[in-house]
Each structure stands twice: as structure tokens, then as C-alpha cells.
GROMACS .gro file of C-alpha atoms in nm:
model
  344
    1MET     CA    1   9.522   7.973  10.352
    2LYS     CA    2   9.566   7.783  10.676
    3THR     CA    3   9.794   7.943  10.932
    4ALA     CA    4  10.043   7.749  11.140
    5LYS     CA    5   9.944   7.655  11.493
    6VAL     CA    6  10.084   7.915  11.729
    7HIS     CA    7  10.048   7.921  12.107
    8PHE     CA    8  10.051   8.267  12.260
    9THR     CA    9  10.201   8.234  12.608
   10ASP     CA   10  10.316   8.591  12.680
   11SER     CA   11  10.192   8.705  13.021
   12CYS     CA   12  10.111   9.062  12.917
   13ILE     CA   13  10.087   9.285  12.611
   14GLU     CA   14  10.393   9.489  12.525
   15LEU     CA   15  10.460   9.755  12.263
   16ALA     CA   16  10.629   9.495  12.041
   17HIS     CA   17  10.292   9.321  12.000
   18GLY     CA   18  10.176   9.624  11.801
   19ALA     CA   19  10.489   9.673  11.591
   20GLY     CA   20  10.383   9.452  11.304
   21GLY     CA   21  10.672   9.207  11.339
   22LYS     CA   22  10.713   8.863  11.492
   23ALA     CA   23  10.543   8.954  11.821
   24SER     CA   24  10.238   9.095  11.638
   25ARG     CA   25  10.209   8.785  11.424
   26ARG     CA   26  10.231   8.563  11.732
   27LEU     CA   27   9.956   8.760  11.908
   28ILE     CA   28   9.725   8.747  11.607
   29GLU     CA   29   9.776   8.382  11.518
   30GLY     CA   30   9.811   8.252  11.871
   31LEU     CA   31   9.531   8.439  12.048
   32LEU     CA   32   9.307   8.651  11.824
   33VAL     CA   33   9.246   8.426  11.524
   34PRO     CA   34   9.165   8.109  11.724
   35TYR     CA   35   8.890   8.291  11.918
   36MET     CA   36   8.750   8.505  11.636
   37MET     CA   37   8.781   8.267  11.341
   38GLY     CA   38   8.828   7.924  11.496
   39ASP     CA   39   8.995   7.662  11.280
   40LYS     CA   40   8.846   7.795  10.957
   41PRO     CA   41   9.129   7.843  10.705
   42THR     CA   42   9.187   8.209  10.636
   43GLU     CA   43   9.441   8.446  10.487
   44LEU     CA   44   9.566   8.728  10.706
   45ASN     CA   45   9.545   9.015  10.461
   46ASP     CA   46   9.492   9.389  10.494
   47ALA     CA   47   9.127   9.350  10.392
   48ALA     CA   48   8.868   9.072  10.423
   49TYR     CA   49   8.638   8.976  10.138
   50VAL     CA   50   8.261   8.944  10.153
   51ASP     CA   51   8.059   8.808   9.859
   52ALA     CA   52   7.716   8.967   9.809
   53ASP     CA   53   7.478   8.944   9.512
   54GLY     CA   54   7.750   8.857   9.264
   55CYS     CA   55   7.990   9.124   9.385
   56ARG     CA   56   8.299   9.077   9.598
   57LEU     CA   57   8.335   9.349   9.859
   58ALA     CA   58   8.649   9.423  10.057
   59PHE     CA   59   8.616   9.534  10.417
   60THR     CA   60   8.885   9.667  10.650
   61ALA     CA   61   8.940   9.858  10.974
   62ASP     CA   62   9.248  10.021  11.119
   63SER     CA   63   9.335  10.226  11.428
   64PHE     CA   64   9.577  10.517  11.446
   65VAL     CA   65   9.770  10.622  11.756
   66VAL     CA   66  10.067  10.802  11.598
   67ASN     CA   67  10.286  11.020  11.819
   68PRO     CA   68  10.324  11.312  11.750
   69ARG     CA   69   9.982  11.373  11.597
   70VAL     CA   70  10.128  11.618  11.343
   71PHE     CA   71  10.453  11.554  11.155
   72PRO     CA   72  10.613  11.679  10.832
   73GLY     CA   73  10.395  11.568  10.545
   74GLY     CA   74  10.088  11.463  10.741
   75SER     CA   75   9.895  11.408  11.062
   76ILE     CA   76   9.692  11.143  11.239
   77GLY     CA   77   9.373  11.245  11.054
   78GLU     CA   78   9.534  11.216  10.713
   79LEU     CA   79   9.692  10.882  10.808
   80ALA     CA   80   9.355  10.746  10.921
   81VAL     CA   81   9.206  10.806  10.577
   82ASN     CA   82   9.503  10.704  10.362
   83GLY     CA   83   9.586  10.395  10.567
   84THR     CA   84   9.237  10.253  10.537
   85ILE     CA   85   9.208  10.335  10.168
   86ASN     CA   86   9.543  10.163  10.113
   87ASP     CA   87   9.432   9.848  10.294
   88LEU     CA   88   9.142   9.824  10.048
   89ALA     CA   89   9.367   9.900   9.751
   90MET     CA   90   9.605   9.620   9.851
   91GLY     CA   91   9.308   9.386   9.821
   92GLY     CA   92   9.250   9.503   9.464
   93ALA     CA   93   8.939   9.695   9.570
   94LYS     CA   94   8.825  10.041   9.470
   95PRO     CA   95   8.749  10.227   9.797
   96LEU     CA   96   8.383  10.324   9.819
   97ALA     CA   97   8.322  10.472  10.164
   98LEU     CA   98   8.472  10.523  10.510
   99VAL     CA   99   8.347  10.556  10.866
  100THR     CA  100   8.557  10.695  11.150
  101THR     CA  101   8.550  10.660  11.527
  102LEU     CA  102   8.717  10.930  11.736
  103ILE     CA  103   8.842  10.852  12.087
  104LEU     CA  104   8.887  11.191  12.251
  105GLU     CA  105   9.066  11.253  12.578
  106ALA     CA  106   8.912  11.512  12.809
  107GLY     CA  107   9.125  11.823  12.786
  108LEU     CA  108   9.203  11.793  12.413
  109ALA     CA  109   9.199  12.143  12.266
  110THR     CA  110   8.905  12.203  12.034
  111SER     CA  111   9.143  12.364  11.786
  112GLU     CA  112   9.341  12.036  11.764
  113LEU     CA  113   9.027  11.833  11.710
  114GLU     CA  114   8.905  12.072  11.442
  115ARG     CA  115   9.244  12.058  11.270
  116GLU     CA  116   9.234  11.677  11.250
  117VAL     CA  117   8.870  11.663  11.143
  118ALA     CA  118   8.963  11.904  10.864
  119ALA     CA  119   9.259  11.679  10.776
  120ILE     CA  120   9.024  11.379  10.755
  121ALA     CA  121   8.788  11.571  10.527
  122LYS     CA  122   9.070  11.698  10.303
  123ALA     CA  123   9.230  11.353  10.267
  124ALA     CA  124   8.896  11.191  10.190
  125GLN     CA  125   8.818  11.456   9.930
  126ARG     CA  126   9.161  11.414   9.771
  127ALA     CA  127   9.106  11.039   9.743
  128GLY     CA  128   8.748  11.077   9.623
  129VAL     CA  129   8.617  10.852   9.902
  130PRO     CA  130   8.338  10.992  10.122
  131VAL     CA  131   8.319  10.962  10.499
  132VAL     CA  132   7.963  10.839  10.548
  133GLY     CA  133   7.942  10.790  10.923
  134GLY     CA  134   8.121  10.737  11.249
  135ASP     CA  135   8.117  10.753  11.626
  136THR     CA  136   8.268  10.965  11.903
  137LYS     CA  137   8.370  10.872  12.254
  138VAL     CA  138   8.530  11.083  12.526
  139VAL     CA  139   8.745  10.924  12.798
  140GLU     CA  140   8.902  11.063  13.114
  141HIS     CA  141   9.214  11.274  13.102
  142GLY     CA  142   9.521  11.052  13.079
  143LYS     CA  143   9.340  10.760  12.914
  144ALA     CA  144   9.389  10.825  12.541
  145ASP     CA  145   9.690  11.053  12.486
  146GLY     CA  146   9.473  11.321  12.327
  147LEU     CA  147   9.322  11.155  12.023
  148PHE     CA  148   9.299  10.805  11.876
  149ILE     CA  149   9.118  10.737  11.548
  150THR     CA  150   8.971  10.414  11.412
  151THR     CA  151   8.866  10.409  11.049
  152ALA     CA  152   8.677  10.136  10.865
  153GLY     CA  153   8.633  10.118  10.491
  154ILE     CA  154   8.449   9.921  10.226
  155GLY     CA  155   8.549   9.872   9.865
  156LEU     CA  156   8.453   9.685   9.550
  157THR     CA  157   8.708   9.436   9.418
  158ASP     CA  158   8.804   9.433   9.053
  159PRO     CA  159   8.712   9.095   8.896
  160ARG     CA  160   9.019   9.110   8.673
  161VAL     CA  161   9.254   9.034   8.961
  162SER     CA  162   9.281   8.768   9.229
  163LEU     CA  163   9.545   8.875   9.479
  164SER     CA  164   9.675   8.609   9.712
  165ALA     CA  165  10.002   8.466   9.839
  166LYS     CA  166   9.892   8.127   9.707
  167ASN     CA  167   9.917   8.268   9.351
  168VAL     CA  168  10.285   8.360   9.385
  169GLN     CA  169  10.527   8.140   9.188
  170PRO     CA  170  10.903   8.109   9.139
  171GLY     CA  171  11.017   8.349   8.869
  172ASP     CA  172  10.769   8.621   8.966
  173GLN     CA  173  10.919   8.968   9.002
  174VAL     CA  174  10.917   9.194   9.309
  175ILE     CA  175  10.836   9.559   9.234
  176LEU     CA  176  10.854   9.843   9.488
  177SER     CA  177  10.665  10.167   9.423
  178GLY     CA  178  10.929  10.406   9.560
  179PRO     CA  179  11.179  10.498   9.836
  180ILE     CA  180  11.131  10.327  10.171
  181GLY     CA  181  11.157  10.446  10.530
  182ASP     CA  182  11.042  10.806  10.485
  183HIS     CA  183  10.743  10.782  10.717
  184GLY     CA  184  10.904  10.598  11.006
  185ILE     CA  185  11.214  10.815  11.019
  186THR     CA  186  11.010  11.135  10.973
  187VAL     CA  187  10.787  11.052  11.272
  188LEU     CA  188  11.087  10.951  11.480
  189LEU     CA  189  11.266  11.281  11.412
  190ALA     CA  190  10.946  11.482  11.469
  191ARG     CA  191  10.943  11.366  11.831
  192GLY     CA  192  11.250  11.583  11.894
  193GLU     CA  193  11.405  11.324  12.125
  194LEU     CA  194  11.717  11.278  11.913
  195ASP     CA  195  11.982  11.530  11.817
  196LEU     CA  196  11.920  11.460  11.450
  197GLU     CA  197  11.774  11.666  11.169
  198ALA     CA  198  11.688  11.566  10.813
  199ASP     CA  199  11.493  11.712  10.523
  200LEU     CA  200  11.229  11.440  10.519
  201THR     CA  201  10.851  11.421  10.498
  202SER     CA  202  10.615  11.130  10.547
  203ASP     CA  203  10.515  10.943  10.232
  204THR     CA  204  10.151  10.915  10.342
  205ARG     CA  205   9.923  10.914  10.034
  206PRO     CA  206   9.635  10.713   9.885
  207LEU     CA  207   9.760  10.421   9.675
  208TRP     CA  208   9.445  10.336   9.481
  209PRO     CA  209   9.547  10.546   9.174
  210PHE     CA  210   9.862  10.332   9.140
  211VAL     CA  211   9.678  10.003   9.191
  212SER     CA  212   9.404  10.108   8.950
  213ALA     CA  213   9.666  10.182   8.682
  214LEU     CA  214   9.836   9.847   8.745
  215ILE     CA  215   9.507   9.664   8.707
  216GLU     CA  216   9.439   9.843   8.379
  217GLY     CA  217   9.787   9.770   8.245
  218ALA     CA  218   9.888   9.435   8.392
  219ALA     CA  219   9.589   9.269   8.557
  220PRO     CA  220   9.663   8.912   8.436
  221GLY     CA  221  10.011   8.928   8.587
  222LEU     CA  222   9.928   9.075   8.930
  223ARG     CA  223   9.972   8.810   9.202
  224TRP     CA  224   9.997   8.991   9.537
  225LEU     CA  225  10.008   9.346   9.677
  226ARG     CA  226  10.107   9.474  10.021
  227ASP     CA  227  10.186   9.815  10.169
  228PRO     CA  228  10.483   9.764  10.402
  229THR     CA  229  10.368   9.970  10.700
  230ARG     CA  230  10.465   9.846  11.049
  231GLY     CA  231  10.759   9.608  11.019
  232GLY     CA  232  10.855   9.750  10.680
  233VAL     CA  233  10.949   9.571  10.359
  234ALA     CA  234  11.135   9.298  10.548
  235THR     CA  235  10.831   9.189  10.748
  236ALA     CA  236  10.589   9.208  10.454
  237LEU     CA  237  10.811   8.990  10.236
  238ASN     CA  238  10.880   8.742  10.516
  239GLU     CA  239  10.504   8.699  10.560
  240LEU     CA  240  10.473   8.642  10.186
  241ALA     CA  241  10.760   8.391  10.182
  242ARG     CA  242  10.605   8.200  10.468
  243ASP     CA  243  10.248   8.203  10.334
  244ALA     CA  244  10.351   8.118   9.976
  245GLN     CA  245  10.621   7.866  10.077
  246VAL     CA  246  10.877   8.038   9.855
  247ALA     CA  247  11.200   8.239   9.885
  248VAL     CA  248  11.237   8.609   9.804
  249MET     CA  249  11.575   8.713   9.665
  250LEU     CA  250  11.627   9.091   9.679
  251ASP     CA  251  11.881   9.297   9.489
  252GLU     CA  252  11.988   9.528   9.771
  253GLU     CA  253  12.134   9.789   9.536
  254ALA     CA  254  11.801   9.823   9.355
  255ILE     CA  255  11.601   9.911   9.668
  256PRO     CA  256  11.542  10.289   9.668
  257VAL     CA  257  11.633  10.457   9.999
  258ARG     CA  258  11.681  10.832  10.035
  259PRO     CA  259  12.025  10.935  10.168
  260ALA     CA  260  11.865  11.102  10.473
  261VAL     CA  261  11.684  10.782  10.567
  262ARG     CA  262  11.993  10.570  10.512
  263GLY     CA  263  12.204  10.809  10.717
  264ALA     CA  264  11.959  10.816  11.009
  265CYS     CA  265  11.934  10.436  11.005
  266GLU     CA  266  12.312  10.400  11.011
  267ILE     CA  267  12.339  10.633  11.311
  268LEU     CA  268  12.056  10.460  11.499
  269GLY     CA  269  12.153  10.105  11.406
  270LEU     CA  270  11.832  10.042  11.212
  271ASP     CA  271  11.774   9.859  10.884
  272PRO     CA  272  11.569  10.064  10.633
  273LEU     CA  273  11.397   9.739  10.537
  274HIS     CA  274  11.235   9.735  10.885
  275ILE     CA  275  11.117  10.099  10.882
  276ALA     CA  276  10.747  10.173  10.832
  277ASN     CA  277  10.605  10.327  10.516
  278GLU     CA  278  10.260  10.479  10.459
  279GLY     CA  279  10.266  10.555  10.087
  280GLN     CA  280  10.460  10.276   9.918
  281PHE     CA  281  10.368   9.923   9.823
  282LEU     CA  282  10.512   9.596   9.699
  283ALA     CA  283  10.375   9.418   9.395
  284ILE     CA  284  10.449   9.060   9.292
  285VAL     CA  285  10.407   9.033   8.917
  286SER     CA  286  10.450   8.744   8.676
  287PRO     CA  287  10.769   8.778   8.466
  288GLU     CA  288  10.588   8.839   8.138
  289TYR     CA  289  10.400   9.137   8.286
  290ALA     CA  290  10.683   9.282   8.498
  291ASP     CA  291  10.808   9.534   8.239
  292ILE     CA  292  10.463   9.670   8.160
  293ALA     CA  293  10.375   9.684   8.530
  294LEU     CA  294  10.689   9.886   8.605
  295LYS     CA  295  10.630  10.117   8.308
  296THR     CA  296  10.268  10.165   8.412
  297LEU     CA  297  10.360  10.243   8.771
  298ARG     CA  298  10.624  10.496   8.666
  299SER     CA  299  10.369  10.671   8.442
  300VAL     CA  300  10.149  10.760   8.742
  301PRO     CA  301  10.248  11.090   8.909
  302GLY     CA  302  10.441  10.996   9.223
  303GLY     CA  303  10.544  10.657   9.086
  304GLU     CA  304  10.853  10.767   8.896
  305ASP     CA  305  11.092  10.600   9.143
  306ALA     CA  306  10.935  10.254   9.121
  307GLN     CA  307  11.193   9.978   9.091
  308ARG     CA  308  11.216   9.606   9.030
  309ILE     CA  309  11.394   9.492   9.347
  310GLY     CA  310  11.396   9.114   9.339
  311GLU     CA  311  11.260   8.780   9.231
  312ILE     CA  312  11.066   8.490   9.377
  313GLN     CA  313  11.260   8.164   9.400
  314ALA     CA  314  11.161   7.811   9.494
  315GLU     CA  315  11.430   7.765   9.762
  316PRO     CA  316  11.505   7.812  10.045
  317LYS     CA  317  11.139   7.812  10.139
  318LYS     CA  318  11.003   8.074  10.381
  319ALA     CA  319  11.318   8.289  10.353
  320VAL     CA  320  11.401   8.643  10.241
  321LEU     CA  321  11.756   8.709  10.126
  322ALA     CA  322  11.933   9.015   9.991
  323ARG     CA  323  12.222   9.009   9.746
  324SER     CA  324  12.475   9.293   9.792
  325ARG     CA  325  12.670   9.478   9.523
  326TYR     CA  326  12.973   9.264   9.612
  327GLY     CA  327  12.790   8.937   9.547
  328GLY     CA  328  12.737   8.840   9.912
  329THR     CA  329  12.401   8.734  10.045
  330ARG     CA  330  12.240   8.808  10.381
  331MET     CA  331  11.926   8.677  10.545
  332ILE     CA  332  11.650   8.936  10.604
  333ASP     CA  333  11.438   8.854  10.907
  334MET     CA  334  11.103   8.994  11.018
  335LEU     CA  335  11.105   9.287  11.258
  336ILE     CA  336  11.185   9.170  11.610
  337GLY     CA  337  11.092   9.400  11.898
  338ASP     CA  338  10.969   9.755  11.848
  339PRO     CA  339  11.241  10.010  11.764
  340LEU     CA  340  10.987  10.276  11.657
  341PRO     CA  341  10.659  10.252  11.853
  342ARG     CA  342  10.346  10.444  11.757
  343ILE     CA  343  10.441  10.545  11.406
  344CYS     CA  344  10.088  10.504  11.267
   0.00000   0.00000   0.00000
């Protein structure tokens, strides 16, 4: 799918360029894509596809700079594995193998490195995806904030599905796999910079078991998948609305948000729809397969809270709206700025 012409004129890179919202999109489309891909039409998805000997492979890479490195429910090593596996899953691909690159800062305690290497191994074992290689670099003290991890992964796409924004049509249903905002708020509170406490843990987990079940149960109806990480549900659906030239109408009351997340967002002036997730995903499903997709998702352990949260409409194009319990409607924009930097 051809992207709109964007001119990147910012004089320097700021944190907002890595937040996954409007600034990130402008950087990618206005500077990175023109140099790396030229004018060749392309879709900006979590994974790229490569055809080889009759098979379609999915390939992806992701970097992790989360601060703090350990938080309730996970750590940077676990995120590095789950995040990459999930990028492949969102492309309808069964993850086959991973490689990791570790950027180590001189002075990092060996015990911390060993803890995160063990976390990588445990997460990979849990997902059933081997780590088959990698690289290690060490930089001067003060140059890498302890530890950064880049993980690349390769997967095999399932021929029963073709996931793309161009397949999305008015009438399709929007399904969300579970409560949103857990990861972003958990990491924010783990920094200890705010006088707030909440019984929350990150939702980081591998999503392939859910996607695999959906393919088995509702493959003909699956149109598009996306895990709403940086920029949250709002940004993911705005990208879909723009790429598919459709509108997304959300039922705000149907969107699952834990009370602790909602409370923290109200205090901090944040919208849960903009908060990052690491273990949830959005599925656009044709209306005739929506019920079976929802039933299938709820049958997978960890998917019990899946909800149908909205519908695709023809107009107004390139817009995301949310209908409240009182019948009012508000416009949902992409994330602007960077309220929660370094959450993955």
C-alpha cells in the first residue's frame, strides 16, 4: 500500500519520535522509508514478508530500551522475546527462530546481565521459539544506560490468512483481546517517580497461541491484526483507518480497562487508549466470523476478557471515533508527543 508523501523537516530527534505516535510516523514515512525503500509501494506492518521456494516468510526486528529494566510482571529480556514473537504473530506467522543483539554498557553488573539472559531463555522456552544466534557489543560507561537489546525473528506465514489493511471493509468488527494499559502504567509506576501505587503487572506475553487459535477457528474472516504497543489502541486504529480509508467507531463502554489503570490515567491526565500494551492485540474480523472469533479467543487461557469493541464504517474516512454510554461521540486521535518514554 502506498504511503502518503511526508516531508520530515524536524531539526533533531526527540523522544516523541520513538513514542509510536504522529512524530514516529512522520520520521518513518518522511525520512526512513524514502531512503530505504524508495518509491516502491509498501505496507508499514510489524513484520515484512519474503517469498522463498513457495513459502511466505515473515521477518521482523525490534529494539528494547525499557526503563526500569525490571518491573512487575516482566523485564527487558522477557519483553525482547515476547515483543518480537508478537510482531511475527500479527503478520499471521508462526515464529520459528530468534536472534538477539546485546548492547552492554561498561560497568553493568554481571548478575544483572545473567538475570536478563536467563529471562530471555525462559521466555523463549515458554513460547517454544529457539534463540539461534546473536551478537554482543560493549560501549563506554554512560553510553547505553546499562543494557539495550535488539531481537530479530523469522516466522512462517499461514496460507489460510492474508492480513492487510486493504482487506478491511465497512461492517467488519473490531475485537480486543483483553484489558488495555497494564504495561504502560506498570512501567510508569515502577520508576517510583510518582506518589502512586497500584496492584498492576505488565501484560507481556507471547500472542501466537491466540492468533493460532483464531486462524484455526476463523481464518476466512480474519482481515487485520495489530498489537497496540507504543501509542496504544488509539494510534493502532488511526493507522488502520488511514491505511484502509475507513472509519472506526468504538463502543467506549465495551473497551476493557482495569480500575487501577483507569484511576492512574485520570490522575495523570492520560487516555487509556494511548497507553502501551505488550500482551494484547486488535483483530478486525468480518461480521459473519466475529462471534466465532470472539468465542475462540475467549477459549484460550488468558483470553477470557476479549471483547468486541467496535465496527468499521465507510465514513468519515481516516477517522477513529468513540461512542459513550450517554450517546455522545468523541474523536480519538493518534498519540501526540511522548507522555511515557521508554516503556518497551
